[in-house]
Short mmCIF file of C-alpha atoms in Angstrom, two decimals:
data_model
loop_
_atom_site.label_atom_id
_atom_site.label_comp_id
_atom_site.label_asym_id
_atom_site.label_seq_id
_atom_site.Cartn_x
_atom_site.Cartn_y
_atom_site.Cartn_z
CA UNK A 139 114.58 94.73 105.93
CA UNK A 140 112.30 98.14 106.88
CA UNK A 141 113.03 99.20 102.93
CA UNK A 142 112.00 96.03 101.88
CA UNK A 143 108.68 96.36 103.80
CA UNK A 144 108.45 99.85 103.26
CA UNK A 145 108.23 98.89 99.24
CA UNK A 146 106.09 96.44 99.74
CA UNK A 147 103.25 98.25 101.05
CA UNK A 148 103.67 101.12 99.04
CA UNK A 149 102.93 98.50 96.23
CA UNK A 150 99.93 96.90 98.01
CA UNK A 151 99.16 100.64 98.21
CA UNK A 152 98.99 101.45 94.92
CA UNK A 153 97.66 98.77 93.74
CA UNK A 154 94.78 99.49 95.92
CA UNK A 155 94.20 103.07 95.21
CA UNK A 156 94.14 101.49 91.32
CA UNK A 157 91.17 99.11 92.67
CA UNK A 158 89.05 102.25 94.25
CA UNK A 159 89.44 104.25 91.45
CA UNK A 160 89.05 101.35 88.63
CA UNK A 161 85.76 100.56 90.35
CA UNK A 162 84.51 104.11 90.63
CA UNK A 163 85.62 105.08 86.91
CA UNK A 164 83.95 101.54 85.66
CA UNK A 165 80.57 102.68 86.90
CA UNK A 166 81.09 106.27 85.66
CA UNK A 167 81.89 105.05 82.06
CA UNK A 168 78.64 102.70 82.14
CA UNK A 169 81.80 99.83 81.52
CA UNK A 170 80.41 98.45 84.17
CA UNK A 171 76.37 98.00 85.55
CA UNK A 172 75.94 99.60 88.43
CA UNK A 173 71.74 99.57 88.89
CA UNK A 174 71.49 100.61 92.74
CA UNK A 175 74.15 103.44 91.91
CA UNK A 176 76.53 103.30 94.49
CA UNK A 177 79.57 103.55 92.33
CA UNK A 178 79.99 99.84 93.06
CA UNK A 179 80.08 97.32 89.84
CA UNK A 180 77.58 94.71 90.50
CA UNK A 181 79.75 92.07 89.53
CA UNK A 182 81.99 93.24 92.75
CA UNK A 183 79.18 93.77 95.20
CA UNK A 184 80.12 90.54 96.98
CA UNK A 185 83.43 92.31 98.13
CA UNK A 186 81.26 95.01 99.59
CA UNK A 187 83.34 95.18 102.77
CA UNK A 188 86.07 96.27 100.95
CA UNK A 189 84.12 99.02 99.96
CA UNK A 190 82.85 99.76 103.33
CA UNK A 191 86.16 99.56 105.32
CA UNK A 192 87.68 102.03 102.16
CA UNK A 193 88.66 104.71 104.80
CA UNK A 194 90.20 102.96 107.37
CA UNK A 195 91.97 100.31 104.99
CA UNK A 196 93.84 103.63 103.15
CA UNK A 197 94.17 105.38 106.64
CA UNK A 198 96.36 102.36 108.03
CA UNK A 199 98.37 101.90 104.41
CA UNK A 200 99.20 106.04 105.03
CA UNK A 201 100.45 104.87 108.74
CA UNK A 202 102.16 102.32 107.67
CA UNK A 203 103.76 104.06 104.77
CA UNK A 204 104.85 107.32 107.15
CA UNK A 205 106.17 104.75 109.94
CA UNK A 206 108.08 102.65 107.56
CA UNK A 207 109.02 105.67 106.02
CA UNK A 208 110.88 107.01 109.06
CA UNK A 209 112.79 104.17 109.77
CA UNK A 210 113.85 103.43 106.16
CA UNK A 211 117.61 104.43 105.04
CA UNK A 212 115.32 106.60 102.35
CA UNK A 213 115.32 109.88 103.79
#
């Protein structure tokens, strides 16, 4: 059961670590507008919390991963 969860947030983990850095390498590319320059599409700026809790969303996927991690049959 821990492996099971343990893969599953390593997924949602990756998946959002793909959304951070798709949104900052859409701006960067001009793929995407981005007029008040915050490395933000403008298209996306109505998920801005997402963007604001960025820190503490990937700090409690690395707790979770490192705590699932040492009860998994993994290691």
């Amino acid at each position: 059961m821990i492996d099971t969860i343990f893969l599953i947030i390593l997924g949602i983990t990756i998946c959002t670590l793909f959304f951070y850095w798709y949104a900052k390498y859409s701006t960067k590319s001009g793929f995407a507008l981005d007029e008040n320059k915050n490395e933000i599409p403008d298209t996306w700026e109505k998920y801005g919390f997402l963007f604001k809790m960025k820190n503490f969303i990937i700090l409690f996927l690395g707790i979770a991963i490192g705590f699932l991690l040492s009860k998994s049959t993994f290691m």
